[in-house]
PDB file of C-alpha atoms and ligand atoms in Angstrom:
ATOM      1  CA  UNK A 752      10.682  -2.868  21.261  1.00  0.00           C
ATOM      2  CA  UNK A 753      10.731  -0.888  17.565  1.00  0.00           C
ATOM      3  CA  UNK A 754      11.114   2.552  16.944  1.00  0.00           C
ATOM      4  CA  UNK A 755      10.969   4.168  13.468  1.00  0.00           C
ATOM      5  CA  UNK A 756      14.259   6.964  12.992  1.00  0.00           C
ATOM      6  CA  UNK A 757      15.609   6.045   9.931  1.00  0.00           C
ATOM      7  CA  UNK A 758      14.167   4.677   6.922  1.00  0.00           C
ATOM      8  CA  UNK A 759      15.499   1.755   6.946  1.00  0.00           C
ATOM      9  CA  UNK A 760      15.103   0.662  10.324  1.00  0.00           C
ATOM     10  CA  UNK A 761      12.102  -0.920   9.338  1.00  0.00           C
ATOM     11  CA  UNK A 762      12.826  -4.056   6.322  1.00  0.00           C
ATOM     12  CA  UNK A 763      11.435  -3.425   3.003  1.00  0.00           C
ATOM     13  CA  UNK A 764       8.217  -6.806   3.277  1.00  0.00           C
ATOM     14  CA  UNK A 765       7.442  -4.552   7.227  1.00  0.00           C
ATOM     15  CA  UNK A 766       7.310  -1.392   4.717  1.00  0.00           C
ATOM     16  CA  UNK A 767       5.394  -3.502   2.122  1.00  0.00           C
ATOM     17  CA  UNK A 768       3.136  -5.113   4.872  1.00  0.00           C
ATOM     18  CA  UNK A 769       2.778  -1.321   6.097  1.00  0.00           C
ATOM     19  CA  UNK A 770       1.745   0.119   3.384  1.00  0.00           C
ATOM     20  CA  UNK A 771      -1.261  -2.659   2.573  1.00  0.00           C
ATOM     21  CA  UNK A 772      -2.452  -2.510   6.119  1.00  0.00           C
ATOM     22  CA  UNK A 773      -2.684   1.548   5.035  1.00  0.00           C
ATOM     23  CA  UNK A 774      -4.848   0.630   2.124  1.00  0.00           C
ATOM     24  CA  UNK A 775      -6.759  -1.483   4.077  1.00  0.00           C
ATOM     25  CA  UNK A 776      -7.191   1.577   6.486  1.00  0.00           C
ATOM     26  CA  UNK A 777      -8.658   3.883   3.188  1.00  0.00           C
ATOM     27  CA  UNK A 778     -10.713   1.444   2.296  1.00  0.00           C
ATOM     28  CA  UNK A 779     -12.899   1.219   5.492  1.00  0.00           C
ATOM     29  CA  UNK A 780     -11.835   3.895   8.279  1.00  0.00           C
ATOM     30  CA  UNK A 781     -14.601   3.157  10.603  1.00  0.00           C
ATOM     31  CA  UNK A 782     -13.830  -0.981  11.043  1.00  0.00           C
ATOM     32  CA  UNK A 783     -10.570   0.671  12.982  1.00  0.00           C
ATOM     33  CA  UNK A 784     -12.525   3.068  14.800  1.00  0.00           C
ATOM     34  CA  UNK A 785     -12.117   1.380  18.280  1.00  0.00           C
ATOM     35  CA  UNK A 786      -8.305  -0.252  17.240  1.00  0.00           C
ATOM     36  CA  UNK A 787      -5.907   2.664  19.564  1.00  0.00           C
ATOM     37  CA  UNK A 788      -9.047   2.083  22.963  1.00  0.00           C
ATOM     38  CA  UNK A 789      -7.616   4.367  25.839  1.00  0.00           C
ATOM     39  CA  UNK A 790      -4.128   3.947  23.871  1.00  0.00           C
ATOM     40  CA  UNK A 791      -1.764   7.731  24.148  1.00  0.00           C
ATOM     41  CA  UNK A 792       0.380   9.386  21.525  1.00  0.00           C
ATOM     42  CA  UNK A 793       2.475  12.306  22.624  1.00  0.00           C
ATOM     43  CA  UNK A 794       3.577  14.321  19.773  1.00  0.00           C
ATOM     44  CA  UNK A 795       7.104  15.930  21.381  1.00  0.00           C
ATOM     45  CA  UNK A 796       7.641  18.801  18.637  1.00  0.00           C
ATOM     46  CA  UNK A 797      10.439  21.869  18.990  1.00  0.00           C
ATOM     47  CA  UNK A 798       9.637  22.614  15.575  1.00  0.00           C
ATOM     48  CA  UNK A 799       6.961  24.481  13.558  1.00  0.00           C
ATOM     49  CA  UNK A 800       5.133  21.871  11.474  1.00  0.00           C
ATOM     50  CA  UNK A 801       0.941  21.307  11.186  1.00  0.00           C
ATOM     51  CA  UNK A 802       1.221  18.355   8.923  1.00  0.00           C
ATOM     52  CA  UNK A 803       2.726  16.100  10.450  1.00  0.00           C
ATOM     53  CA  UNK A 804       1.844  17.382  13.991  1.00  0.00           C
ATOM     54  CA  UNK A 805      -1.662  16.845  13.055  1.00  0.00           C
ATOM     55  CA  UNK A 806      -1.972  13.689  10.653  1.00  0.00           C
ATOM     56  CA  UNK A 807      -0.237  12.328  13.840  1.00  0.00           C
ATOM     57  CA  UNK A 808      -3.201  13.705  15.948  1.00  0.00           C
ATOM     58  CA  UNK A 809      -6.441  13.136  14.004  1.00  0.00           C
ATOM     59  CA  UNK A 810      -4.463   9.048  13.103  1.00  0.00           C
ATOM     60  CA  UNK A 811      -4.894   8.380  16.883  1.00  0.00           C
ATOM     61  CA  UNK A 812      -7.870  10.010  17.079  1.00  0.00           C
ATOM     62  CA  UNK A 813      -9.866   7.944  14.275  1.00  0.00           C
ATOM     63  CA  UNK A 814      -8.080   4.862  15.866  1.00  0.00           C
ATOM     64  CA  UNK A 815     -10.743   5.593  18.950  1.00  0.00           C
ATOM     65  CA  UNK A 816      -6.840   6.556  21.508  1.00  0.00           C
ATOM     66  CA  UNK A 817      -6.335   9.464  22.865  1.00  0.00           C
ATOM     67  CA  UNK A 818      -2.809  12.633  21.914  1.00  0.00           C
ATOM     68  CA  UNK A 819      -1.259  14.387  24.653  1.00  0.00           C
ATOM     69  CA  UNK A 820       1.318  17.105  23.354  1.00  0.00           C
ATOM     70  CA  UNK A 821       3.975  20.446  22.766  1.00  0.00           C
ATOM     71  CA  UNK A 822       3.741  21.678  19.750  1.00  0.00           C
ATOM     72  CA  UNK A 823       6.864  24.758  20.573  1.00  0.00           C
ATOM     73  CA  UNK A 824      10.277  24.489  22.372  1.00  0.00           C
ATOM     74  CA  UNK A 825       8.819  27.339  24.573  1.00  0.00           C
ATOM     75  CA  UNK A 826       5.954  25.866  25.633  1.00  0.00           C
ATOM     76  CA  UNK A 827       7.685  22.745  26.956  1.00  0.00           C
ATOM     77  CA  UNK A 828      10.680  22.163  29.812  1.00  0.00           C
ATOM     78  CA  UNK A 829      13.379  22.220  26.633  1.00  0.00           C
ATOM     79  CA  UNK A 830      12.915  26.012  27.305  1.00  0.00           C
ATOM     80  CA  UNK A 831      14.162  25.390  30.865  1.00  0.00           C
ATOM     81  CA  UNK A 832      16.860  23.013  29.691  1.00  0.00           C
ATOM     82  CA  UNK A 833      15.595  19.812  30.183  1.00  0.00           C
ATOM     83  CA  UNK A 834      17.203  17.102  27.797  1.00  0.00           C
ATOM     84  CA  UNK A 835      15.023  15.073  24.781  1.00  0.00           C
ATOM     85  CA  UNK A 836      16.838  12.174  27.518  1.00  0.00           C
ATOM     86  CA  UNK A 837      14.440  13.670  30.503  1.00  0.00           C
ATOM     87  CA  UNK A 838      11.728  14.282  28.837  1.00  0.00           C
ATOM     88  CA  UNK A 839      11.257  11.197  27.250  1.00  0.00           C
ATOM     89  CA  UNK A 840      11.962   9.025  30.330  1.00  0.00           C
ATOM     90  CA  UNK A 841       9.473  10.912  31.758  1.00  0.00           C
ATOM     91  CA  UNK A 842       6.544  10.955  28.303  1.00  0.00           C
ATOM     92  CA  UNK A 843       7.071   7.260  28.925  1.00  0.00           C
ATOM     93  CA  UNK A 844       4.572   7.255  31.725  1.00  0.00           C
ATOM     94  CA  UNK A 845       2.221   9.252  30.390  1.00  0.00           C
ATOM     95  CA  UNK A 846       1.552   7.856  26.550  1.00  0.00           C
ATOM     96  CA  UNK A 847       2.240   4.570  25.123  1.00  0.00           C
ATOM     97  CA  UNK A 848       3.929   6.098  21.960  1.00  0.00           C
ATOM     98  CA  UNK A 849       5.697   9.831  21.215  1.00  0.00           C
ATOM     99  CA  UNK A 850       6.299  10.670  18.139  1.00  0.00           C
ATOM    100  CA  UNK A 851       9.059  13.627  18.292  1.00  0.00           C
ATOM    101  CA  UNK A 852      10.400  16.190  15.953  1.00  0.00           C
ATOM    102  CA  UNK A 853      13.796  18.031  16.953  1.00  0.00           C
ATOM    103  CA  UNK A 854      15.604  21.207  14.778  1.00  0.00           C
ATOM    104  CA  UNK A 855      18.915  18.608  15.930  1.00  0.00           C
ATOM    105  CA  UNK A 856      19.512  15.773  13.510  1.00  0.00           C
ATOM    106  CA  UNK A 857      20.108  12.712  15.295  1.00  0.00           C
ATOM    107  CA  UNK A 858      17.860  14.212  18.224  1.00  0.00           C
ATOM    108  CA  UNK A 859      14.316  11.434  18.156  1.00  0.00           C
ATOM    109  CA  UNK A 860      17.703   8.495  18.098  1.00  0.00           C
ATOM    110  CA  UNK A 861      18.921   9.714  21.027  1.00  0.00           C
ATOM    111  CA  UNK A 862      15.182   9.604  22.970  1.00  0.00           C
ATOM    112  CA  UNK A 863      14.978   6.430  21.745  1.00  0.00           C
ATOM    113  CA  UNK A 864      17.460   5.506  23.978  1.00  0.00           C
ATOM    114  CA  UNK A 865      16.455   6.441  26.923  1.00  0.00           C
ATOM    115  CA  UNK A 866      12.765   5.957  26.284  1.00  0.00           C
ATOM    116  CA  UNK A 867      10.206   3.228  27.549  1.00  0.00           C
ATOM    117  CA  UNK A 868       7.876   3.232  25.109  1.00  0.00           C
ATOM    118  CA  UNK A 869       8.234   3.783  20.876  1.00  0.00           C
ATOM    119  CA  UNK A 870       9.787   7.020  19.060  1.00  0.00           C
ATOM    120  CA  UNK A 871       8.800   8.155  16.058  1.00  0.00           C
ATOM    121  CA  UNK A 872      10.987   9.915  14.435  1.00  0.00           C
ATOM    122  CA  UNK A 873       8.810  13.331  12.788  1.00  0.00           C
ATOM    123  CA  UNK A 874      11.895  15.382  11.530  1.00  0.00           C
ATOM    124  CA  UNK A 875      15.596  15.404  13.251  1.00  0.00           C
ATOM    125  CA  UNK A 876      17.026  18.938  11.383  1.00  0.00           C
ATOM    126  CA  UNK A 877      18.024  18.540   7.619  1.00  0.00           C
ATOM    127  CA  UNK A 878      18.859  14.629   8.240  1.00  0.00           C
ATOM    128  CA  UNK A 879      15.357  12.165   7.412  1.00  0.00           C
ATOM    129  CA  UNK A 880      11.996  12.328   8.127  1.00  0.00           C
ATOM    130  CA  UNK A 881      11.034   8.680   7.773  1.00  0.00           C
ATOM    131  CA  UNK A 882       6.762   8.667   7.832  1.00  0.00           C
ATOM    132  CA  UNK A 883       6.697  11.167   5.127  1.00  0.00           C
ATOM    133  CA  UNK A 884       8.402   8.959   3.081  1.00  0.00           C
ATOM    134  CA  UNK A 885       6.014   5.847   4.230  1.00  0.00           C
ATOM    135  CA  UNK A 886       3.203   8.381   3.261  1.00  0.00           C
ATOM    136  CA  UNK A 887       5.002   9.630  -0.390  1.00  0.00           C
ATOM    137  CA  UNK A 888       5.457   5.757  -0.837  1.00  0.00           C
ATOM    138  CA  UNK A 889       1.657   5.544  -0.222  1.00  0.00           C
ATOM    139  CA  UNK A 890       1.185   7.786  -3.062  1.00  0.00           C
ATOM    140  CA  UNK A 891       2.851   6.855  -5.068  1.00  0.00           C
ATOM    141  CA  UNK A 892       2.163   3.171  -5.590  1.00  0.00           C
ATOM    142  CA  UNK A 893      -1.869   4.179  -4.548  1.00  0.00           C
ATOM    143  CA  UNK A 894      -0.652   6.063  -8.244  1.00  0.00           C
ATOM    144  CA  UNK A 895       1.335   3.994 -10.496  1.00  0.00           C
ATOM    145  CA  UNK A 896       0.824   1.152  -8.979  1.00  0.00           C
ATOM    146  CA  UNK A 897       4.049  -0.014  -7.951  1.00  0.00           C
ATOM    147  CA  UNK A 898       6.674   0.834  -6.494  1.00  0.00           C
ATOM    148  CA  UNK A 899       9.875  -0.698  -8.704  1.00  0.00           C
ATOM    149  CA  UNK A 900      10.387   0.958 -12.546  1.00  0.00           C
ATOM    150  CA  UNK A 901      10.403   4.734 -11.719  1.00  0.00           C
ATOM    151  CA  UNK A 902      11.664   7.413 -13.116  1.00  0.00           C
ATOM    152  CA  UNK A 903      11.598  10.125  -9.825  1.00  0.00           C
ATOM    153  CA  UNK A 904      12.623  13.483 -10.504  1.00  0.00           C
ATOM    154  CA  UNK A 905      13.659  15.550  -7.326  1.00  0.00           C
ATOM    155  CA  UNK A 906      13.803  19.496  -7.388  1.00  0.00           C
ATOM    156  CA  UNK A 907      14.432  22.354  -5.389  1.00  0.00           C
ATOM    157  CA  UNK A 908      16.277  22.084  -1.975  1.00  0.00           C
ATOM    158  CA  UNK A 909      17.937  19.017  -1.801  1.00  0.00           C
ATOM    159  CA  UNK A 910      20.686  19.830   0.052  1.00  0.00           C
ATOM    160  CA  UNK A 911      18.630  20.249   3.319  1.00  0.00           C
ATOM    161  CA  UNK A 912      15.341  19.179   2.154  1.00  0.00           C
ATOM    162  CA  UNK A 913      15.306  16.222   5.166  1.00  0.00           C
ATOM    163  CA  UNK A 914      12.540  14.417   3.004  1.00  0.00           C
ATOM    164  CA  UNK A 915      14.179  13.897  -0.026  1.00  0.00           C
ATOM    165  CA  UNK A 916      16.957  12.600   1.794  1.00  0.00           C
ATOM    166  CA  UNK A 917      14.752   9.596   3.498  1.00  0.00           C
ATOM    167  CA  UNK A 918      12.976   9.025   0.287  1.00  0.00           C
ATOM    168  CA  UNK A 919      16.072   8.500  -0.889  1.00  0.00           C
ATOM    169  CA  UNK A 920      16.963   5.515   1.189  1.00  0.00           C
ATOM    170  CA  UNK A 921      13.979   4.361   0.646  1.00  0.00           C
ATOM    171  CA  UNK A 922      13.133   3.580  -2.603  1.00  0.00           C
ATOM    172  CA  UNK A 923      17.070   2.430  -2.951  1.00  0.00           C
ATOM    173  CA  UNK A 924      15.604  -0.877  -2.185  1.00  0.00           C
ATOM    174  CA  UNK A 925      13.849  -1.502  -5.048  1.00  0.00           C
ATOM    175  CA  UNK A 926      14.935  -2.485  -8.560  1.00  0.00           C
ATOM    176  CA  UNK A 927      14.436  -0.164 -11.769  1.00  0.00           C
ATOM    177  CA  UNK A 928      14.711   3.685  -9.225  1.00  0.00           C
ATOM    178  CA  UNK A 929      16.123   6.012 -11.457  1.00  0.00           C
ATOM    179  CA  UNK A 930      16.887   9.374 -10.198  1.00  0.00           C
ATOM    180  CA  UNK A 931      16.801  12.995 -11.703  1.00  0.00           C
ATOM    181  CA  UNK A 932      18.189  15.291  -9.352  1.00  0.00           C
ATOM    182  CA  UNK A 933      17.395  19.032 -10.064  1.00  0.00           C
ATOM    183  CA  UNK A 934      18.572  21.091  -7.914  1.00  0.00           C
ATOM    184  CA  UNK A 935      21.022  24.451  -8.027  1.00  0.00           C
ATOM    185  CA  UNK A 936      24.638  23.845  -7.214  1.00  0.00           C
ATOM    186  CA  UNK A 937      24.194  25.246  -3.753  1.00  0.00           C
ATOM    187  CA  UNK A 938      21.484  23.026  -3.071  1.00  0.00           C
ATOM    188  CA  UNK A 939      22.910  20.307  -4.527  1.00  0.00           C
ATOM    189  CA  UNK A 940      22.255  16.455  -2.601  1.00  0.00           C
ATOM    190  CA  UNK A 941      24.733  16.304  -0.135  1.00  0.00           C
ATOM    191  CA  UNK A 942      27.812  13.156  -0.516  1.00  0.00           C
ATOM    192  CA  UNK A 943      27.414  11.684   1.644  1.00  0.00           C
ATOM    193  CA  UNK A 944      24.061  10.357   0.099  1.00  0.00           C
ATOM    194  CA  UNK A 945      25.376  10.841  -3.035  1.00  0.00           C
ATOM    195  CA  UNK A 946      28.216   8.020  -2.284  1.00  0.00           C
ATOM    196  CA  UNK A 947      26.915   6.697   1.130  1.00  0.00           C
ATOM    197  CA  UNK A 948      23.265   5.709  -0.833  1.00  0.00           C
ATOM    198  CA  UNK A 949      22.940   6.164  -4.392  1.00  0.00           C
ATOM    199  CA  UNK A 950      26.186   5.112  -5.474  1.00  0.00           C
ATOM    200  CA  UNK A 951      26.706   2.045  -2.887  1.00  0.00           C
ATOM    201  CA  UNK A 952      23.780   0.800  -4.297  1.00  0.00           C
ATOM    202  CA  UNK A 953      23.952   1.250  -8.076  1.00  0.00           C
ATOM    203  CA  UNK A 954      21.258   3.533  -8.360  1.00  0.00           C
ATOM    204  CA  UNK A 955      21.111   4.889 -12.068  1.00  0.00           C
ATOM    205  CA  UNK A 956      20.618   9.091 -11.245  1.00  0.00           C
ATOM    206  CA  UNK A 957      21.297  12.113 -12.782  1.00  0.00           C
ATOM    207  CA  UNK A 958      22.612  16.076 -11.311  1.00  0.00           C
ATOM    208  CA  UNK A 959      21.036  18.644 -13.233  1.00  0.00           C
ATOM    209  CA  UNK A 960      20.053  22.273 -13.144  1.00  0.00           C
ATOM    210  CA  UNK A 961      17.022  22.077 -15.774  1.00  0.00           C
ATOM    211  CA  UNK A 962      13.664  21.172 -14.573  1.00  0.00           C
ATOM    212  CA  UNK A 963      12.742  21.558 -18.261  1.00  0.00           C
ATOM    213  CA  UNK A 964      14.909  18.921 -19.367  1.00  0.00           C
ATOM    214  CA  UNK A 965      14.123  16.197 -17.427  1.00  0.00           C
ATOM    215  CA  UNK A 966      10.337  16.668 -17.148  1.00  0.00           C
ATOM    216  CA  UNK A 967       9.799  14.509 -20.271  1.00  0.00           C
ATOM    217  CA  UNK A 968      11.764  11.745 -18.482  1.00  0.00           C
ATOM    218  CA  UNK A 969       9.722  11.471 -15.575  1.00  0.00           C
ATOM    219  CA  UNK A 970       6.689   8.897 -13.727  1.00  0.00           C
ATOM    220  CA  UNK A 971       7.332  11.507 -10.527  1.00  0.00           C
ATOM    221  CA  UNK A 972       8.152  14.603  -9.787  1.00  0.00           C
ATOM    222  CA  UNK A 973       8.632  15.464  -5.995  1.00  0.00           C
ATOM    223  CA  UNK A 974       8.777  19.455  -6.175  1.00  0.00           C
ATOM    224  CA  UNK A 975       9.793  20.344  -2.197  1.00  0.00           C
ATOM    225  CA  UNK A 976      10.255  23.818  -0.827  1.00  0.00           C
ATOM    226  CA  UNK A 977      13.797  25.639  -0.005  1.00  0.00           C
ATOM    227  CA  UNK A 978      14.501  25.219   3.057  1.00  0.00           C
ATOM    228  CA  UNK A 979      14.458  28.595   5.026  1.00  0.00           C
ATOM    229  CA  UNK A 980      15.315  27.650   8.067  1.00  0.00           C
ATOM    230  CA  UNK A 981      18.888  25.387   7.411  1.00  0.00           C
ATOM    231  CA  UNK A 982      20.508  29.087   5.965  1.00  0.00           C
ATOM    232  CA  UNK A 983      23.244  30.400   7.231  1.00  0.00           C
ATOM    233  CA  UNK A 984      22.050  33.721   5.573  1.00  0.00           C
ATOM    234  CA  UNK A 985      19.089  35.479   4.568  1.00  0.00           C
ATOM    235  CA  UNK A 986      20.847  36.152   1.394  1.00  0.00           C
ATOM    236  CA  UNK A 987      21.426  33.252   0.257  1.00  0.00           C
ATOM    237  CA  UNK A 988      18.070  31.963   1.474  1.00  0.00           C
ATOM    238  CA  UNK A 989      17.196  34.564  -1.734  1.00  0.00           C
ATOM    239  CA  UNK A 990      18.570  34.059  -3.655  1.00  0.00           C
ATOM    240  CA  UNK A 991      18.125  30.935  -4.076  1.00  0.00           C
ATOM    241  CA  UNK A 992      14.010  30.600  -3.327  1.00  0.00           C
ATOM    242  CA  UNK A 993      12.243  30.753  -6.534  1.00  0.00           C
ATOM    243  CA  UNK A 994      14.943  28.235  -7.683  1.00  0.00           C
ATOM    244  CA  UNK A 995      12.575  26.365  -9.692  1.00  0.00           C
ATOM    245  CA  UNK A 996       8.643  27.034  -9.986  1.00  0.00           C
ATOM    246  CA  UNK A 997       5.946  24.717 -12.024  1.00  0.00           C
ATOM    247  CA  UNK A 998       3.546  26.179 -14.079  1.00  0.00           C
ATOM    248  CA  UNK A 999       0.662  25.203 -15.564  1.00  0.00           C
ATOM    249  CA  UNK A1000       2.862  26.074 -18.962  1.00  0.00           C
ATOM    250  CA  UNK A1001       5.745  23.794 -17.463  1.00  0.00           C
ATOM    251  CA  UNK A1002       3.371  20.809 -17.336  1.00  0.00           C
ATOM    252  CA  UNK A1003       2.323  20.907 -20.640  1.00  0.00           C
ATOM    253  CA  UNK A1004       6.282  19.207 -21.185  1.00  0.00           C
ATOM    254  CA  UNK A1005       4.939  16.483 -18.874  1.00  0.00           C
ATOM    255  CA  UNK A1006       4.244  12.762 -19.886  1.00  0.00           C
ATOM    256  CA  UNK A1007       0.620  12.347 -19.010  1.00  0.00           C
ATOM    257  CA  UNK A1008       1.130   9.768 -15.845  1.00  0.00           C
ATOM    258  CA  UNK A1009       3.272  11.825 -14.490  1.00  0.00           C
ATOM    259  CA  UNK A1010       1.890  12.369 -10.509  1.00  0.00           C
ATOM    260  CA  UNK A1011       3.325  16.033  -8.151  1.00  0.00           C
ATOM    261  CA  UNK A1012       4.386  15.567  -4.967  1.00  0.00           C
ATOM    262  CA  UNK A1013       5.012  17.740  -2.401  1.00  0.00           C
ATOM    263  CA  UNK A1014       5.671  17.395   1.457  1.00  0.00           C
ATOM    264  CA  UNK A1015       4.303  20.982   1.764  1.00  0.00           C
ATOM    265  CA  UNK A1016       3.976  23.357   3.008  1.00  0.00           C
ATOM    266  CA  UNK A1017       4.896  25.076  -0.810  1.00  0.00           C
ATOM    267  CA  UNK A1018       5.789  28.482  -0.349  1.00  0.00           C
ATOM    268  CA  UNK A1019       6.856  29.137  -4.660  1.00  0.00           C
ATOM    269  CA  UNK A1020       8.036  25.662  -5.797  1.00  0.00           C
ATOM    270  CA  UNK A1021       4.308  25.136  -7.869  1.00  0.00           C
ATOM    271  CA  UNK A1022       1.615  27.667  -9.556  1.00  0.00           C
ATOM    272  CA  UNK A1023      -1.590  27.295  -8.389  1.00  0.00           C
ATOM    273  CA  UNK A1024      -2.627  26.831 -11.561  1.00  0.00           C
ATOM    274  CA  UNK A1025      -0.692  23.512 -11.293  1.00  0.00           C
ATOM    275  CA  UNK A1026      -3.627  22.527  -8.507  1.00  0.00           C
ATOM    276  CA  UNK A1027      -6.325  21.647 -10.762  1.00  0.00           C
ATOM    277  CA  UNK A1028      -4.155  19.308 -12.248  1.00  0.00           C
ATOM    278  CA  UNK A1029      -5.047  15.860 -12.017  1.00  0.00           C
ATOM    279  CA  UNK A1030      -1.298  14.959 -11.799  1.00  0.00           C
ATOM    280  CA  UNK A1031      -1.291  16.914  -8.349  1.00  0.00           C
ATOM    281  CA  UNK A1032      -0.586  14.746  -6.239  1.00  0.00           C
ATOM    282  CA  UNK A1033       0.047  16.534  -3.118  1.00  0.00           C
ATOM    283  CA  UNK A1034      -2.725  17.005  -0.818  1.00  0.00           C
ATOM    284  CA  UNK A1035      -4.046  13.633  -1.875  1.00  0.00           C
ATOM    285  CA  UNK A1036      -0.526  13.420  -0.471  1.00  0.00           C
ATOM    286  CA  UNK A1037      -1.569  14.686   2.790  1.00  0.00           C
ATOM    287  CA  UNK A1038      -4.627  13.350   3.578  1.00  0.00           C
ATOM    288  CA  UNK A1039      -2.647   9.567   2.781  1.00  0.00           C
ATOM    289  CA  UNK A1040      -0.019  10.691   5.465  1.00  0.00           C
ATOM    290  CA  UNK A1041      -2.894  10.210   8.121  1.00  0.00           C
ATOM    291  CA  UNK A1042      -3.683   6.395   6.746  1.00  0.00           C
ATOM    292  CA  UNK A1043      -0.269   5.567   6.787  1.00  0.00           C
ATOM    293  CA  UNK A1044       0.243   7.432  10.203  1.00  0.00           C
ATOM    294  CA  UNK A1045      -2.776   5.042  11.523  1.00  0.00           C
ATOM    295  CA  UNK A1046      -1.048   1.894   9.590  1.00  0.00           C
ATOM    296  CA  UNK A1047       2.341   2.800  11.367  1.00  0.00           C
ATOM    297  CA  UNK A1048       1.234   3.337  15.102  1.00  0.00           C
ATOM    298  CA  UNK A1049      -0.944   0.057  14.731  1.00  0.00           C
ATOM    299  CA  UNK A1050       2.105  -1.362  13.881  1.00  0.00           C
ATOM    300  CA  UNK A1051       4.692  -0.052  16.577  1.00  0.00           C
ATOM    301  CA  UNK A1052       1.989  -0.861  19.227  1.00  0.00           C
ATOM    302  CA  UNK A1053       1.246  -4.329  17.955  1.00  0.00           C
ATOM    303  CA  UNK A1054      -2.412  -4.160  17.488  1.00  0.00           C
ATOM    304  CA  UNK A1055      -4.061  -6.412  15.825  1.00  0.00           C
ATOM    305  CA  UNK A1056      -5.485  -5.340  12.503  1.00  0.00           C
ATOM    306  CA  UNK A1057      -9.575  -6.190  12.600  1.00  0.00           C
ATOM    307  CA  UNK A1058      -9.935  -6.568   8.615  1.00  0.00           C
ATOM    308  CA  UNK A1059      -6.139  -8.490   8.448  1.00  0.00           C
ATOM    309  CA  UNK A1060      -6.597 -11.523   5.301  1.00  0.00           C
ATOM    310  CA  UNK A1061      -8.857  -9.376   3.690  1.00  0.00           C
ATOM    311  CA  UNK A1062      -7.950  -8.236   0.115  1.00  0.00           C
ATOM    312  CA  UNK A1063      -8.546  -4.660  -1.015  1.00  0.00           C
TER     313      UNK A1063
HETATM  314  C1  NCD B1116       8.232  18.948   5.431  1.00  0.00           C
HETATM  315  C2  NCD B1116       9.333  19.056   6.880  1.00  0.00           C
HETATM  316  O1  NCD B1116       9.241  19.341   7.591  1.00  0.00           O
HETATM  317  O2  NCD B1116      10.273  18.542   5.830  1.00  0.00           O
HETATM  318  N1  NCD B1116       7.342  18.665   6.216  1.00  0.00           N
HETATM  319  C3  NCD B1116       6.450  18.148   6.320  1.00  0.00           C
HETATM  320  O3  NCD B1116       6.368  17.219   6.833  1.00  0.00           O
HETATM  321  N2  NCD B1116       5.750  17.892   5.686  1.00  0.00           N
HETATM  322  C4  NCD B1116       8.525  19.498   4.309  1.00  0.00           C
HETATM  323  C5  NCD B1116       8.860  21.139   4.410  1.00  0.00           C
HETATM  324  O4  NCD B1116       9.284  21.522   5.617  1.00  0.00           O
HETATM  325  O5  NCD B1116       9.698  21.279   3.438  1.00  0.00           O
END
């Protein structure tokens, strides 16, 4: 049985195959509408979510399956003190696959050890968010045609932003990747990622505080929200929340081929005027999330692809 807890749980080849499957589904969604008939997805969300939970549910419904679950810790037995280990043991009898989001780092990993069904990490604290990464990779590949030879700017809360951590980890497997890390000093990428991921794989990177300096060099700009819920005090959040705001004016500094990604939700980081720029890819990215999760559910459940071996 397979789980997806860490972005590196799938080999590069498996990720490439999954993205190919997502492309095939995008090209002909009707062909997939019965693929997961009679299968059930449980969404176990102990932390707020819009896109991740709803896109998982939409993905399973699009495949002809059904969904059950809870969307906050308060509405589950976690509020009575139940452990994730006990919850997943029980849910294993109610569903065929589970997606779990939890404020504690490592909770989905712990659940997977007690689970009788595949567990997907839908975000664990400030740690990892592998399905957002699959969404990001699909969006980058569909926009640029490749996952190699790219200069990628990551901007905002690089300390607490789990989507950033997972994306960096995944992209180290592709050649010619260079990162420009744009953040205030207090929100720099954690040392464990700088050392164990970037330096360990000889991935070139630079750190800067200036979005303006970075913009002309970028193929991809990945904007992020300052992660209010992970701050110890509100004052620090208020001081840092508007560190970077992408405006139509700043977009004039960026190459014509650049794509702007953002995992959403956006707070203030991207002015609404940027939405009409053809380089804005964040709503397309949210849409891609459904197709990549359809591909992931099929892969983890071992469901046959009705359009296997067909080029798109
Ligand atoms: C992200 C998350 O939950 O980490 N949202 C998402 O899943 N698309 C990003 C965020 O909350 O800032």
